[in-house]
Structures are given as structure tokens and as C-alpha cells.
Amino acid sequence: MKNKIDFRDGTMTVCLQGEIDHHSAKKTRELIDSLIQQQKPSALQLDFSGVSFMDSSGIGLIMGRYRMMALYGGTVRVVHIPEALSKIMYLSGLGALHILETKGEAYETAE
Amino acid sequence: MKPLNEMTLSFDSHSSNEGFARSAVAAFLTQLDPTIGELNDIRTAVSEAVTNCIVHAYPHTIGKITLTVRIEQDFQITIKVRDTGCGIEDIAKAMEPLYTTSPSEERAGLGFAVMNSFTDSVTVRSRPGKGTTVILKKRLIQRVRHG
């Protein structure tokens, strides 16, 4: 899994690639966390367009980064969520944080 | 009931085998011509069950994980994920959404919740010190199949 990273105007965008599971999430988590600590971006954007599969490890990855960015007063957005991943994203309760977007269109919390 | 077709895999609890396990199950089930959604549901549930063995059943050691997939009548699928690890003291507690014994590993505590949502039924049998068996059942949508 090769993740592309881009910095622009205080926003760090990480384009996640491939399959996210417990095995792959560890390396991705370490990479993102070291970059957050070095660069202190005001916003973190996680682009899921290149993700073909994820299990609940992906949820842990998002929640952990959300907490970490909150420590620095920063925000997190999860963008370009593929259709195949919307079920697990909804199930996780991440919708309540209002950080999930499909194509710039925000997911609303399912009431 | 006698299965129409069955396969069993045994592999080490290395995390690198998580992808192998879910892909192997998906490959075996392609003979039923499942939808992409059905296959994705099964891959996700298997990934959760196998990850539980790796993270929780064998926390400090590498043990064996046995995966059995049965194809039964009427497109009924039964998947058994078995380990001989530490076992679960309180199954009901372990199955509660957001309950995790590994917060430092950043486990969301959603493994069983995901298995429940992505399959028709989840059964857990466990004996502390002996091991755990998770049985996932899912019936595929019946369609007119070619061949």
C-alpha cells in the first residue's frame, strides 16, 4: 500500500490506497501520526477514493486521527468514500461526527 | 445437513494472513456467482473474525487459525473461524459494540458489530484457555444462475 501525501494551505491530504485492515492500518497510522507531529497541519483530509476494502480497522484509523487532530485544535474530513465502504462507515457511528463526505456532499447522521 | 461443497484452511496467526483469509473465502465462493455486495459483506465479516483471533486469541504468540467454509442447500453459506487461543471469559460483553480490550492497539470495538451487520447470524462458542469458534451464516440472494 502506497499512500500519497500532499500539503496545501495548512491542509494535509492523505490519499489512502488498497485494502485497510489491522495489518495495513498499523503502518498507515504511524506514517500519518509522525507527519501530524512534524507538520502540525490545521486540517487533515483522508481521501478514500483509492481504498478497495476496509474492515473496522479503518474505523479505528479514522477515530484515532480525529482524536489526535483534536489535541492540536485541528479538524478531520474523510472524502471520496466509495460506495462499497459506505455501509461500514455508517455502521461505525462516524456519521455523527459530520466528517464523512462522498463527493463533497456531506453525509448526514441517520436519525 | 451435508454440505454441497466444503473447504478448510489452516494458517498461522500472522497479521499478514488477514488479506489471504478473506480473499481465499471470496475465491471459494465465486462458484456461486455472488454479487459484489454479498462478497464484500463476507470478506469484511471474515476479516473481523480472523483479526480477532490474531489480536485477542493469540496476543503474545503465533497459533493456528482454522477456517472452514461450507456451501449448503439454497445458497446458504456457513463459515467457521476457529482458534485454540486464550478464549473469551464473557462472550456477551465481548460482543457489545465499542467494547474493546485493546484500546492502545486502536481497536474500535466494532468487530462483532460488523460481523452481525454483514451476515445473517453470528454464533460464538468459547472456553477460556481452550479457544474460540465463531460461526458466520449468510444466505446469498437466489438468482437464476447460468451453467
Short mmCIF file of N, CA, C and O in Angstrom, two decimals, chain B residues 3-11 20-29 31 46 66-71 78-80:
data_model
loop_
_atom_site.label_atom_id
_atom_site.label_comp_id
_atom_site.label_asym_id
_atom_site.label_seq_id
_atom_site.Cartn_x
_atom_site.Cartn_y
_atom_site.Cartn_z
N PRO B 3 -22.96 -30.70 3.57
CA PRO B 3 -22.73 -29.57 2.67
C PRO B 3 -22.59 -30.03 1.21
O PRO B 3 -22.22 -31.17 0.95
N LEU B 4 -22.89 -29.12 0.29
CA LEU B 4 -22.71 -29.42 -1.13
C LEU B 4 -21.23 -29.32 -1.50
O LEU B 4 -20.77 -29.98 -2.42
N ASN B 5 -20.55 -28.47 -0.78
CA ASN B 5 -19.12 -28.26 -1.05
C ASN B 5 -18.50 -27.66 0.20
O ASN B 5 -19.14 -26.88 0.89
N GLU B 6 -17.28 -28.02 0.47
CA GLU B 6 -16.64 -27.54 1.70
C GLU B 6 -15.15 -27.40 1.50
O GLU B 6 -14.55 -28.18 0.77
N MET B 7 -14.59 -26.39 2.14
CA MET B 7 -13.13 -26.26 2.13
C MET B 7 -12.65 -25.87 3.52
O MET B 7 -13.37 -25.20 4.27
N THR B 8 -11.45 -26.32 3.86
CA THR B 8 -10.85 -25.98 5.16
C THR B 8 -9.42 -25.50 4.93
O THR B 8 -8.68 -26.10 4.16
N LEU B 9 -9.10 -24.42 5.62
CA LEU B 9 -7.75 -23.86 5.55
C LEU B 9 -7.22 -23.75 6.96
O LEU B 9 -7.96 -23.40 7.87
N SER B 10 -5.94 -24.00 7.14
CA SER B 10 -5.32 -23.78 8.44
C SER B 10 -4.09 -22.92 8.19
O SER B 10 -3.30 -23.21 7.30
N PHE B 11 -3.95 -21.85 8.96
CA PHE B 11 -2.81 -20.96 8.74
C PHE B 11 -2.38 -20.31 10.05
O PHE B 11 -3.13 -20.32 11.04
N PHE B 20 -5.10 -12.68 3.07
CA PHE B 20 -5.15 -14.02 2.46
C PHE B 20 -6.45 -14.73 2.83
O PHE B 20 -7.12 -15.31 1.97
N ALA B 21 -6.82 -14.68 4.11
CA ALA B 21 -8.00 -15.41 4.59
C ALA B 21 -9.27 -14.92 3.90
O ALA B 21 -10.06 -15.72 3.39
N ARG B 22 -9.48 -13.61 3.88
CA ARG B 22 -10.74 -13.12 3.28
C ARG B 22 -10.75 -13.33 1.77
O ARG B 22 -11.80 -13.59 1.18
N SER B 23 -9.57 -13.23 1.13
CA SER B 23 -9.51 -13.45 -0.32
C SER B 23 -9.76 -14.92 -0.66
O SER B 23 -10.41 -15.22 -1.67
N ALA B 24 -9.25 -15.82 0.17
CA ALA B 24 -9.43 -17.26 -0.07
C ALA B 24 -10.92 -17.62 0.03
O ALA B 24 -11.43 -18.38 -0.79
N VAL B 25 -11.60 -17.06 1.03
CA VAL B 25 -13.04 -17.34 1.19
C VAL B 25 -13.79 -16.81 -0.03
O VAL B 25 -14.64 -17.49 -0.61
N ALA B 26 -13.46 -15.58 -0.43
CA ALA B 26 -14.13 -14.97 -1.58
C ALA B 26 -13.89 -15.80 -2.84
O ALA B 26 -14.81 -16.03 -3.63
N ALA B 27 -12.67 -16.29 -3.02
CA ALA B 27 -12.33 -17.08 -4.20
C ALA B 27 -13.13 -18.38 -4.23
O ALA B 27 -13.65 -18.78 -5.27
N PHE B 28 -13.27 -19.02 -3.07
CA PHE B 28 -14.04 -20.27 -2.99
C PHE B 28 -15.51 -20.03 -3.35
O PHE B 28 -16.15 -20.87 -3.98
N LEU B 29 -16.04 -18.87 -2.93
CA LEU B 29 -17.47 -18.60 -3.12
C LEU B 29 -17.82 -18.07 -4.51
O LEU B 29 -19.01 -17.97 -4.85
N GLN B 31 -17.81 -19.52 -7.18
CA GLN B 31 -18.57 -20.53 -7.92
C GLN B 31 -20.08 -20.35 -7.80
O GLN B 31 -20.85 -20.88 -8.60
N VAL B 46 -15.33 -11.95 7.56
CA VAL B 46 -14.21 -12.89 7.74
C VAL B 46 -12.98 -12.14 8.26
O VAL B 46 -12.27 -12.60 9.16
N THR B 66 -8.12 -21.96 12.01
CA THR B 66 -8.74 -22.89 11.05
C THR B 66 -10.01 -22.27 10.51
O THR B 66 -10.88 -21.84 11.28
N LEU B 67 -10.09 -22.20 9.21
CA LEU B 67 -11.21 -21.56 8.54
C LEU B 67 -11.93 -22.63 7.71
O LEU B 67 -11.29 -23.28 6.87
N THR B 68 -13.19 -22.84 7.98
CA THR B 68 -13.97 -23.81 7.20
C THR B 68 -15.13 -23.09 6.53
O THR B 68 -15.85 -22.33 7.19
N VAL B 69 -15.28 -23.28 5.25
CA VAL B 69 -16.41 -22.66 4.52
C VAL B 69 -17.24 -23.76 3.91
O VAL B 69 -16.71 -24.65 3.23
N ARG B 70 -18.54 -23.72 4.19
CA ARG B 70 -19.46 -24.72 3.65
C ARG B 70 -20.50 -24.05 2.77
O ARG B 70 -21.08 -23.04 3.16
N ILE B 71 -20.72 -24.65 1.63
CA ILE B 71 -21.83 -24.23 0.78
C ILE B 71 -22.92 -25.27 0.96
O ILE B 71 -22.69 -26.47 0.74
N THR B 78 -21.97 -21.23 5.37
CA THR B 78 -21.58 -21.27 6.79
C THR B 78 -20.06 -21.18 6.86
O THR B 78 -19.36 -21.96 6.21
N ILE B 79 -19.57 -20.22 7.62
CA ILE B 79 -18.12 -20.02 7.76
C ILE B 79 -17.76 -20.18 9.23
O ILE B 79 -18.34 -19.53 10.10
N LYS B 80 -16.81 -21.08 9.49
CA LYS B 80 -16.34 -21.27 10.87
C LYS B 80 -14.92 -20.77 10.98
O LYS B 80 -14.06 -21.16 10.18
#
